[in-house]
Every structure is written in C-alpha cells, then in structure tokens.
Amino acid sequence: MSGELSPIDRAKFAAAKRAAEFVEDGMKVGLGTGSTAAWLVRCLGEMVRDDGLDITGVPTSTRTATLARDVGIKVVGLDEARWLDLTIDGADEFDADLNLIKGGGGALLQEKIVATSSDQMIVIADVSKQVDTLGAFPLPVEVIPFGWQTSKALVEEMLSAMDVLGTSSSLRMNGDAPFVTDEGNYIIDLHLTRIGSPRQLALALNQIPGIVENGLFMDICDVAVIGHGDGRVEVKDINDGTVHEEKINFVETDNLFTDLAD
Ligand code: 5RP
C-alpha cells in the first residue's frame, strides 16, 4: 500500500512515524495542523488503539481536533491542559537553527500558543522544507479584520526598512472571500523572498496595531525530524547539537496508508 504514496507523502509519513516515538504514556501532547501533522495524529491514534497509549491531545485547529477525535485520541483545550509535555507540528520552512516559518495552513496563532506552552517542540517535515535562509515561502501574518487594509499598508511600509528582498503582501483568499482563521481573523502573506534578520522582523511585525501574530517561530523548536522519500529520517536536536539518521520501515499492511493525508 505504501507504494501508492508519492515520495513527499512517504517523507512526511516517515517523519511523523519517528516523531510519534517521542510520545509517552500520560503525556499531554500539542497536535499540529497540516498534512504532516495529520500523519502524526493518525500514527498516535494507531498507538492509542493498538498499544493502549494513554495521552491527552491539545489540537491547534478545528481540523486537527476533528481528526484526533476520529482516530480515538482524547482531546482537551489548552485552558484545561494548561501546560504540555510536548508539541509536534509541521512547518513551511526551517533553517539550521530550527527557526521556522509556519502558517501555510492558516493555524499559526494557535500553533504558536500551543508550542510555547510546551516543554518541548518537535517539528516534522519532509526535507524540501529545509532552507539556508528563511523567506522563500510567503510569511503568514494574522490580522484582525477591522482596518486590515491599513494594517497591511503599515506592514509594507515597515518592510521597506527591514533586511528583506521583497516587500509586497497579499490577503489570503478562500475562493472569492478572505480566508478566515479559527479565531475569525484574516491572513496577510508577505512575499519577502529572503529574510535577513528574522528575529528583528518578528518583533517589528507584532508592534503594528491589528497584527495578532506572525508565522516566524524563533527559538521555539527543539528537535526536527526530517523525512526522506526512501524512509530515511534525520533527527536533529538543537539543544544537544546532535544529528543522527535512522530508517523507517514501511509496513505493507500498515492500515494508515489506506487513508491519505489531507
Ligand atoms: C499550518 C502549518 C503547517 O504546519 C505547515 O503549513 C506545513 O504543512 P504541511 O505539513 O501540510 O506541509 O503551519 O498552519
């Protein structure tokens, strides 16, 4: 069955499967959003069902909450869980220091709150997400709908003084209407091409009235599990300064493959 997956899905699955091994009985686990995180949720659901793994999941979106419940994971909100042992989530880009761009799926606000409420954050990604310099992927910024055009103009003006290559931005759409986040906000995507000083940019963005949060995750991620299409995974721990490689064996009967990622 695994033969029907594209190399990119195999890479995502491999990263998710390896990352699931970090999850232990009794843990409160932040569950990310996106296609890679969906594989993780399915892997954890299988462990709950087949191995009796006892965990509490805190989803980062309504999408993930629905999937987690569907696969049998006990789900609570962050206010009930308060503090988490671990969050595992995908990313749109990550650099050598494990700083991230997130929010391609529009869930960056809950994702950042949940990740920073955790003892540890693990990012799971296929190797194509690894970059030398952040910024080729448009940086998502969550903005409240009231006065969003003014907020967008202020962001573009601020960008002209930043170490970035591009300064244009666009309102994310869902068909003919603006894309709306779980919090009822809009997303403005910043087309920067290259972000020279992501730390400075992240701080400057959050100073602009109307901006709720930005998709730069600085100093939040501890470990990256990087998947390859042939089943290899690299586990990179930024705190230990270690990287080691392992191989995930795709089991032909693995029933997770019957349900492709979203
Ligand atoms: C959602 C995110 C996702 O983690 C990111 O977009 C990666 O998604 P995928 O695993 O589908 O490539 O930040 O807001």
mmCIF file of C-alpha atoms and ligand atoms in Angstrom:
data_model
loop_
_atom_site.group_PDB
_atom_site.id
_atom_site.type_symbol
_atom_site.label_atom_id
_atom_site.label_comp_id
_atom_site.label_asym_id
_atom_site.label_seq_id
_atom_site.Cartn_x
_atom_site.Cartn_y
_atom_site.Cartn_z
ATOM 1 C CA MET A 1 0.000 0.000 0.000
ATOM 2 C CA SER A 2 2.854 2.377 0.808
ATOM 3 C CA GLY A 3 3.923 2.072 -2.835
ATOM 4 C CA GLU A 4 0.905 4.204 -3.761
ATOM 5 C CA LEU A 5 2.202 7.169 -1.801
ATOM 6 C CA SER A 6 4.193 9.898 -3.508
ATOM 7 C CA PRO A 7 7.798 10.335 -2.321
ATOM 8 C CA ILE A 8 6.766 13.506 -0.496
ATOM 9 C CA ASP A 9 3.980 11.715 1.379
ATOM 10 C CA ARG A 10 6.376 8.892 2.248
ATOM 11 C CA ALA A 11 8.791 11.503 3.617
ATOM 12 C CA LYS A 12 6.055 13.169 5.661
ATOM 13 C CA PHE A 13 4.850 9.819 6.955
ATOM 14 C CA ALA A 14 8.398 8.744 7.898
ATOM 15 C CA ALA A 15 8.951 11.952 9.877
ATOM 16 C CA ALA A 16 5.593 11.619 11.624
ATOM 17 C CA LYS A 17 6.085 7.944 12.463
ATOM 18 C CA ARG A 18 9.519 8.587 14.002
ATOM 19 C CA ALA A 19 8.293 11.616 15.937
ATOM 20 C CA ALA A 20 5.427 9.577 17.408
ATOM 21 C CA GLU A 21 8.086 7.534 19.244
ATOM 22 C CA PHE A 22 8.799 10.614 21.402
ATOM 23 C CA VAL A 23 5.286 10.373 22.857
ATOM 24 C CA GLU A 24 4.989 8.504 26.160
ATOM 25 C CA ASP A 25 2.139 7.260 28.319
ATOM 26 C CA GLY A 26 0.471 10.012 30.336
ATOM 27 C CA MET A 27 1.760 12.874 28.214
ATOM 28 C CA LYS A 28 -0.197 15.968 27.256
ATOM 29 C CA VAL A 29 0.652 16.499 23.597
ATOM 30 C CA GLY A 30 0.107 19.520 21.354
ATOM 31 C CA LEU A 31 -1.125 18.318 17.962
ATOM 32 C CA GLY A 32 -0.116 20.453 14.974
ATOM 33 C CA THR A 33 -2.004 21.270 11.792
ATOM 34 C CA GLY A 34 -1.340 20.364 8.159
ATOM 35 C CA SER A 35 -0.711 17.255 6.100
ATOM 36 C CA THR A 36 2.419 16.143 8.000
ATOM 37 C CA ALA A 37 0.769 16.722 11.372
ATOM 38 C CA ALA A 38 -2.234 14.728 10.122
ATOM 39 C CA TRP A 39 0.066 11.724 9.620
ATOM 40 C CA LEU A 40 1.291 12.187 13.180
ATOM 41 C CA VAL A 41 -2.256 12.239 14.533
ATOM 42 C CA ARG A 42 -3.022 9.041 12.616
ATOM 43 C CA CYS A 43 0.125 7.354 13.968
ATOM 44 C CA LEU A 44 -0.796 8.367 17.526
ATOM 45 C CA GLY A 45 -4.366 7.150 17.005
ATOM 46 C CA GLU A 46 -2.991 3.783 15.974
ATOM 47 C CA MET A 47 -0.797 3.674 19.100
ATOM 48 C CA VAL A 48 -3.808 4.535 21.282
ATOM 49 C CA ARG A 49 -5.892 1.818 19.668
ATOM 50 C CA ASP A 50 -3.321 -0.956 19.287
ATOM 51 C CA ASP A 51 -0.880 -0.338 22.143
ATOM 52 C CA GLY A 52 -3.156 1.284 24.726
ATOM 53 C CA LEU A 53 -1.154 4.526 24.676
ATOM 54 C CA ASP A 54 -2.788 6.900 27.157
ATOM 55 C CA ILE A 55 -2.364 10.528 26.063
ATOM 56 C CA THR A 56 -4.280 13.771 26.068
ATOM 57 C CA GLY A 57 -4.124 15.785 22.852
ATOM 58 C CA VAL A 58 -4.400 19.553 22.542
ATOM 59 C CA PRO A 59 -5.195 20.353 18.889
ATOM 60 C CA THR A 60 -4.060 23.550 17.155
ATOM 61 C CA SER A 61 -7.095 23.826 14.850
ATOM 62 C CA THR A 62 -10.648 22.613 14.441
ATOM 63 C CA ARG A 63 -9.380 20.382 11.570
ATOM 64 C CA THR A 64 -6.891 18.636 13.826
ATOM 65 C CA ALA A 65 -9.409 18.363 16.668
ATOM 66 C CA THR A 66 -11.837 16.546 14.364
ATOM 67 C CA LEU A 67 -9.166 14.151 13.084
ATOM 68 C CA ALA A 68 -7.814 13.456 16.582
ATOM 69 C CA ARG A 69 -11.270 12.570 17.883
ATOM 70 C CA ASP A 70 -11.927 10.431 14.801
ATOM 71 C CA VAL A 71 -8.812 8.327 15.467
ATOM 72 C CA GLY A 72 -9.625 7.914 19.163
ATOM 73 C CA ILE A 73 -7.324 10.434 20.846
ATOM 74 C CA LYS A 74 -8.701 12.120 23.979
ATOM 75 C CA VAL A 75 -8.874 15.846 23.202
ATOM 76 C CA VAL A 76 -8.972 18.839 25.556
ATOM 77 C CA GLY A 77 -8.427 22.569 25.078
ATOM 78 C CA LEU A 78 -5.260 24.356 26.172
ATOM 79 C CA ASP A 79 -7.014 26.052 29.094
ATOM 80 C CA GLU A 80 -7.847 22.641 30.532
ATOM 81 C CA ALA A 81 -4.405 21.172 29.852
ATOM 82 C CA ARG A 82 -2.563 24.356 30.947
ATOM 83 C CA TRP A 83 0.965 23.086 30.224
ATOM 84 C CA LEU A 84 2.054 20.410 27.777
ATOM 85 C CA ASP A 85 4.885 17.898 27.729
ATOM 86 C CA LEU A 86 5.406 18.061 24.008
ATOM 87 C CA THR A 87 4.070 19.631 20.817
ATOM 88 C CA ILE A 88 4.643 18.032 17.418
ATOM 89 C CA ASP A 89 3.836 20.119 14.346
ATOM 90 C CA GLY A 90 4.777 20.634 10.708
ATOM 91 C CA ALA A 91 6.476 23.672 9.168
ATOM 92 C CA ASP A 92 6.637 25.510 5.868
ATOM 93 C CA GLU A 93 10.361 26.219 6.241
ATOM 94 C CA PHE A 94 13.044 25.559 8.854
ATOM 95 C CA ASP A 95 16.653 26.754 8.985
ATOM 96 C CA ALA A 96 19.812 25.319 10.534
ATOM 97 C CA ASP A 97 18.925 26.825 13.957
ATOM 98 C CA LEU A 98 15.432 25.296 13.750
ATOM 99 C CA ASN A 99 13.765 28.661 13.377
ATOM 100 C CA LEU A 100 10.584 28.198 11.389
ATOM 101 C CA ILE A 101 8.059 29.732 9.070
ATOM 102 C CA LYS A 102 4.613 28.368 9.874
ATOM 103 C CA GLY A 103 1.049 29.247 8.987
ATOM 104 C CA GLY A 104 0.733 27.870 5.461
ATOM 105 C CA GLY A 105 -2.391 26.132 6.742
ATOM 106 C CA GLY A 106 -3.611 29.282 8.498
ATOM 107 C CA ALA A 107 -3.297 27.939 12.046
ATOM 108 C CA LEU A 108 -0.192 29.851 13.144
ATOM 109 C CA LEU A 109 -1.800 31.616 16.113
ATOM 110 C CA GLN A 110 -2.976 28.505 17.936
ATOM 111 C CA GLU A 111 0.172 26.699 16.805
ATOM 112 C CA LYS A 112 2.449 29.318 18.355
ATOM 113 C CA ILE A 113 0.466 29.495 21.602
ATOM 114 C CA VAL A 114 0.409 25.698 21.962
ATOM 115 C CA ALA A 115 4.099 25.261 21.048
ATOM 116 C CA THR A 116 5.226 27.887 23.555
ATOM 117 C CA SER A 117 3.074 26.223 26.228
ATOM 118 C CA SER A 118 5.105 23.024 25.885
ATOM 119 C CA ASP A 119 8.280 21.710 27.484
ATOM 120 C CA GLN A 120 9.469 20.669 24.040
ATOM 121 C CA MET A 121 8.516 21.304 20.406
ATOM 122 C CA ILE A 122 9.336 18.832 17.668
ATOM 123 C CA VAL A 123 8.932 19.869 14.061
ATOM 124 C CA ILE A 124 8.190 17.182 11.475
ATOM 125 C CA ALA A 125 8.848 17.914 7.830
ATOM 126 C CA ASP A 126 9.972 16.465 4.553
ATOM 127 C CA VAL A 127 13.463 17.535 3.556
ATOM 128 C CA SER A 128 12.190 20.076 0.991
ATOM 129 C CA LYS A 129 11.275 22.382 3.900
ATOM 130 C CA GLN A 130 14.924 22.756 4.937
ATOM 131 C CA VAL A 131 16.423 26.114 3.858
ATOM 132 C CA ASP A 132 19.616 28.101 4.383
ATOM 133 C CA THR A 133 17.709 31.357 4.818
ATOM 134 C CA LEU A 134 14.020 31.746 5.668
ATOM 135 C CA GLY A 135 11.725 33.699 3.368
ATOM 136 C CA ALA A 136 11.140 31.939 0.055
ATOM 137 C CA PHE A 137 7.840 30.698 1.499
ATOM 138 C CA PRO A 138 5.481 33.686 1.934
ATOM 139 C CA LEU A 139 5.419 34.653 5.613
ATOM 140 C CA PRO A 140 1.870 34.438 7.023
ATOM 141 C CA VAL A 141 0.735 37.212 9.357
ATOM 142 C CA GLU A 142 -2.600 37.015 11.199
ATOM 143 C CA VAL A 143 -4.504 40.315 11.280
ATOM 144 C CA ILE A 144 -7.868 41.292 12.726
ATOM 145 C CA PRO A 145 -10.448 42.093 10.025
ATOM 146 C CA PHE A 146 -11.113 45.628 11.356
ATOM 147 C CA GLY A 147 -8.921 48.010 9.360
ATOM 148 C CA TRP A 148 -6.925 45.190 7.785
ATOM 149 C CA GLN A 149 -6.038 47.289 4.726
ATOM 150 C CA THR A 150 -4.433 49.919 6.958
ATOM 151 C CA SER A 151 -2.545 47.200 8.867
ATOM 152 C CA LYS A 152 -1.361 45.760 5.535
ATOM 153 C CA ALA A 153 -0.110 49.175 4.382
ATOM 154 C CA LEU A 154 1.706 49.689 7.691
ATOM 155 C CA VAL A 155 3.365 46.276 7.333
ATOM 156 C CA GLU A 156 4.575 47.093 3.806
ATOM 157 C CA GLU A 157 5.940 50.447 4.977
ATOM 158 C CA MET A 158 7.773 48.785 7.853
ATOM 159 C CA LEU A 159 9.207 46.128 5.481
ATOM 160 C CA SER A 160 10.975 48.802 3.427
ATOM 161 C CA ALA A 161 13.269 49.371 6.428
ATOM 162 C CA MET A 162 13.916 45.656 7.014
ATOM 163 C CA ASP A 163 16.551 43.267 5.703
ATOM 164 C CA VAL A 164 14.238 41.547 3.210
ATOM 165 C CA LEU A 165 14.327 41.201 -0.577
ATOM 166 C CA GLY A 166 10.612 41.720 -1.296
ATOM 167 C CA THR A 167 8.053 43.995 0.348
ATOM 168 C CA SER A 168 4.756 43.036 -1.317
ATOM 169 C CA SER A 169 1.921 41.329 0.511
ATOM 170 C CA SER A 170 -1.419 39.746 -0.314
ATOM 171 C CA LEU A 171 -4.607 38.968 1.547
ATOM 172 C CA ARG A 172 -5.094 35.194 1.643
ATOM 173 C CA MET A 173 -8.301 34.223 -0.129
ATOM 174 C CA ASN A 174 -10.637 31.266 0.084
ATOM 175 C CA GLY A 175 -12.314 31.409 -3.311
ATOM 176 C CA ASP A 176 -13.872 34.866 -3.666
ATOM 177 C CA ALA A 177 -13.841 35.653 0.073
ATOM 178 C CA PRO A 178 -10.971 36.276 2.503
ATOM 179 C CA PHE A 179 -9.635 33.168 4.229
ATOM 180 C CA VAL A 180 -10.825 33.279 7.862
ATOM 181 C CA THR A 181 -8.840 31.658 10.679
ATOM 182 C CA ASP A 182 -10.289 29.671 13.585
ATOM 183 C CA GLU A 183 -10.135 32.951 15.565
ATOM 184 C CA GLY A 184 -12.131 34.849 12.933
ATOM 185 C CA ASN A 185 -9.093 36.765 11.645
ATOM 186 C CA TYR A 186 -7.534 37.241 8.194
ATOM 187 C CA ILE A 187 -4.081 36.187 6.947
ATOM 188 C CA ILE A 188 -1.754 38.501 5.026
ATOM 189 C CA ASP A 189 1.047 36.639 3.224
ATOM 190 C CA LEU A 190 4.326 38.557 2.950
ATOM 191 C CA HIS A 191 6.344 37.886 -0.200
ATOM 192 C CA LEU A 192 9.821 38.544 1.163
ATOM 193 C CA THR A 193 11.961 36.029 -0.814
ATOM 194 C CA ARG A 194 14.733 36.300 1.783
ATOM 195 C CA ILE A 195 14.568 37.314 5.464
ATOM 196 C CA GLY A 196 17.981 38.551 6.605
ATOM 197 C CA SER A 197 17.045 39.238 10.253
ATOM 198 C CA PRO A 198 14.030 37.098 11.176
ATOM 199 C CA ARG A 199 14.262 37.923 14.879
ATOM 200 C CA GLN A 200 14.071 41.674 14.211
ATOM 201 C CA LEU A 201 11.239 41.193 11.721
ATOM 202 C CA ALA A 202 9.192 39.042 14.109
ATOM 203 C CA LEU A 203 9.402 41.745 16.798
ATOM 204 C CA ALA A 204 8.609 44.599 14.398
ATOM 205 C CA LEU A 205 5.555 42.862 12.942
ATOM 206 C CA ASN A 206 3.966 42.330 16.328
ATOM 207 C CA GLN A 207 4.291 46.073 17.107
ATOM 208 C CA ILE A 208 1.819 47.012 14.361
ATOM 209 C CA PRO A 209 -1.750 47.586 15.567
ATOM 210 C CA GLY A 210 -4.114 44.952 14.199
ATOM 211 C CA ILE A 211 -1.395 42.323 13.780
ATOM 212 C CA VAL A 212 -2.215 39.446 16.076
ATOM 213 C CA GLU A 213 0.787 37.187 15.391
ATOM 214 C CA ASN A 214 3.301 36.286 12.720
ATOM 215 C CA GLY A 215 4.472 32.922 11.400
ATOM 216 C CA LEU A 216 8.126 33.222 12.460
ATOM 217 C CA PHE A 217 8.801 30.705 15.227
ATOM 218 C CA MET A 218 12.110 31.832 16.756
ATOM 219 C CA ASP A 219 13.812 29.751 19.474
ATOM 220 C CA ILE A 220 10.686 27.648 19.973
ATOM 221 C CA CYS A 221 11.602 24.387 18.247
ATOM 222 C CA ASP A 222 13.920 21.889 19.984
ATOM 223 C CA VAL A 223 14.046 18.937 17.607
ATOM 224 C CA ALA A 224 13.465 18.458 13.870
ATOM 225 C CA VAL A 225 12.559 15.078 12.451
ATOM 226 C CA ILE A 226 13.287 15.379 8.750
ATOM 227 C CA GLY A 227 11.802 12.753 6.439
ATOM 228 C CA HIS A 228 13.068 11.494 3.072
ATOM 229 C CA GLY A 229 11.107 9.653 0.391
ATOM 230 C CA ASP A 230 13.147 6.461 0.866
ATOM 231 C CA GLY A 231 12.170 6.205 4.544
ATOM 232 C CA ARG A 232 15.318 7.772 5.995
ATOM 233 C CA VAL A 233 14.794 10.246 8.831
ATOM 234 C CA GLU A 234 17.271 12.657 10.338
ATOM 235 C CA VAL A 235 16.688 13.553 13.981
ATOM 236 C CA LYS A 236 18.288 16.905 14.728
ATOM 237 C CA ASP A 237 18.388 18.100 18.344
ATOM 238 C CA ILE A 238 19.314 21.780 18.550
ATOM 239 C CA ASN A 239 19.910 21.677 22.332
ATOM 240 C CA ASP A 240 22.302 18.696 22.235
ATOM 241 C CA GLY A 241 23.792 19.747 18.903
ATOM 242 C CA THR A 242 23.308 16.197 17.604
ATOM 243 C CA VAL A 243 22.020 14.828 14.297
ATOM 244 C CA HIS A 244 21.520 11.147 13.652
ATOM 245 C CA GLU A 245 19.963 9.198 10.836
ATOM 246 C CA GLU A 246 17.556 6.278 11.059
ATOM 247 C CA LYS A 247 15.363 4.338 8.651
ATOM 248 C CA ILE A 248 11.624 3.848 8.949
ATOM 249 C CA ASN A 249 10.346 0.566 7.565
ATOM 250 C CA PHE A 250 7.097 0.988 5.685
ATOM 251 C CA VAL A 251 4.942 -1.953 6.664
ATOM 252 C CA GLU A 252 2.912 -3.082 3.673
ATOM 253 C CA THR A 253 -0.099 -3.856 5.810
ATOM 254 C CA ASP A 254 0.025 -0.528 7.621
ATOM 255 C CA ASN A 255 -3.613 0.490 7.541
ATOM 256 C CA LEU A 256 -2.662 4.162 7.915
ATOM 257 C CA PHE A 257 -1.858 4.131 4.224
ATOM 258 C CA THR A 258 -5.456 3.416 3.368
ATOM 259 C CA ASP A 259 -6.305 6.986 4.344
ATOM 260 C CA LEU A 260 -4.121 9.508 2.564
ATOM 261 C CA ALA A 261 -3.134 12.778 4.204
ATOM 262 C CA ASP A 262 -5.218 15.891 3.578
HETATM 263 C C1 5RP B 1 -0.290 25.166 9.366
HETATM 264 C C2 5RP B 1 1.186 24.992 9.333
HETATM 265 C C3 5RP B 1 1.700 23.690 8.794
HETATM 266 O O1 5RP B 1 2.437 23.080 9.779
HETATM 267 C C4 5RP B 1 2.561 23.971 7.614
HETATM 268 O O2 5RP B 1 1.795 24.709 6.669
HETATM 269 C C5 5RP B 1 3.089 22.677 6.974
HETATM 270 O O3 5RP B 1 2.029 21.987 6.379
HETATM 271 P P1 5RP B 1 2.255 20.600 5.634
HETATM 272 O O4 5RP B 1 2.675 19.611 6.661
HETATM 273 O O5 5RP B 1 0.889 20.303 5.040
HETATM 274 O O6 5RP B 1 3.301 20.817 4.579
HETATM 275 O O7 5RP B 1 1.942 25.827 9.739
HETATM 276 O O8 5RP B 1 -0.639 26.452 9.804
#
